[in-house]
Amino acid sequence: MIALVALLALSAPPTVVTAGTPPLSSPRYAFEPGAKQTIRLVMTQVATERVQKETTETVLPQTTVDIALTVGAVRDGQAAIEGRVLAIKVTPQKGTEAGAAFALQKGFDDGPPLVFVAHIGSAGTVDLALQSGLTPSSSTLDTIQMIIETLRGLWLALPSEPVGTGGRWRIQTTRDQDGMPITVTTDATLAASKVGLALDWTRSEQSTGTAPVKDAPKGMEVRYEAANTNAAGQWTLGPSGLPTGGKATSDGSLRMTGTSSGKPFTIELGERRTVTLTTVR
């Protein structure tokens, strides 16, 4: 989020906090080779920028993305999943800058077809990226990154210890973003579900140090001082291991300080996101 790029991620095995209500079992994603599901992501964003005492707010267009998911080979519990974008519709919202929706839609229309490739373990270890060789337009990069983050977050890491309904576990991850260390804490809860899995979750991302901004304009010294994001949601996954519904919200901020012509300044960036997932028949 907000111009930060993750360079390294390290995670510890999930730790069970509460076992929940019996019967207890070790939850797993039961991927079925050949299974197919088309999902629809509806994404909205509001960005804020505060420079000194002036604040501006930008309402970004709503983006609706239809993605056909297909489970490929499953070996040793790890599934290869392809996500092929079928359609993208960009819709202006109240407060959206004139021309913003048109420019983003044109960027997708003129760009190559988007295909995501994921390798996901039965316990939720996820490696997902845009298919090698694709070069999207610069105007669409932020939205594509948002799609990748959403897809990657659908399959939460699962505990090896048995849990029942109401069972809760914690996932701790650390990563480096442009030199700024970030600690990510995710608490997941197994919700009641007749088929597949239903997972409620909350996530907190907190920076634990500062870092210089490497691409700062010439003559300016700028540092990342603090980055924080709080998110929450629920995902449901069917018996084939593919997502069937859910919603996530997040609220993030990034604070930078620096000097320009010898004068100090502070910039605070914010971003609020909502992503809703449904299936397409």
Phi, psi and omega in degrees: 000151171049056170067015175259139182244127180283127181256331185208136178228131177233133181228147176265157177301145179302145179245124180287129178262316179224130184287331181088191185271131176300156004285149181255144175204164178273110183293143179214153173274115184265080184291136179249118178304133179089351180295143181229146176203131174259125180246157176238124175256126174248116189240132175233150181216143170230124181250142176235151176222125178240115177246115188057250182248005181260129181241133174238147180236135180238120176268115182276156180298152172284136179241126178248125186234125174260127184231125176270116179261136178225128176276123177268226181292143175240115182231128180053039178082355180259130183252141170265121183238130177257135174242109184253122181286121181268323183203146174227126178237126180252125186236127178293145177249168176299121182099353178291136179299142179301132178088347183295316180294318180298315182296319180291317178299317179297323178299320177287319182296324182275346183275176180285159173302141183262130177227128178253143180237128182232146170237116190233127177280162181295340178261007172098012175288120190242130170234109187223137180203168173293142182305135182304138176099344180278135179235093181289162179289156183297330182290341184256357188299316182298318180292320178296320177297322178296320177297315180299314180298321180294312181297318180296327183277356181291326183255090180289150176297136183252149182282153175279336179280149181290142176221161175238189179303130184089355177294140183232140177223159184242138179240121180252128180227141172239145178211165180247123178241107181052037179089352180266119179288134182234133174253127181245125178241119178244127174252121181244144180231133178281114180268165180293135180205134180286325178224149178068213183231144171235124186234120170269145183207155170229151182220137177235128177241122184229131175284148180238016179187178181245170180201149177286147174278114188287331183255031179295148179303150181301135179089358180243143172248120185228142177231142166285123182258321183200140176226131182217137176219135173238131183221159179203156178176188174216137174238141171244139181232135183284179182296343178272359179090000181262147183292146180236346180178170176147176180208143178223143175232150178212153179221113185235158178215153178219127180246132178234147175231158180185187177227145177222120184055036178082358181257132180284152176211160177229135176237130177239121179253143178226158180207126175247132183232148169225131177233125177246134182243128174226171176260154179247125181279000000 
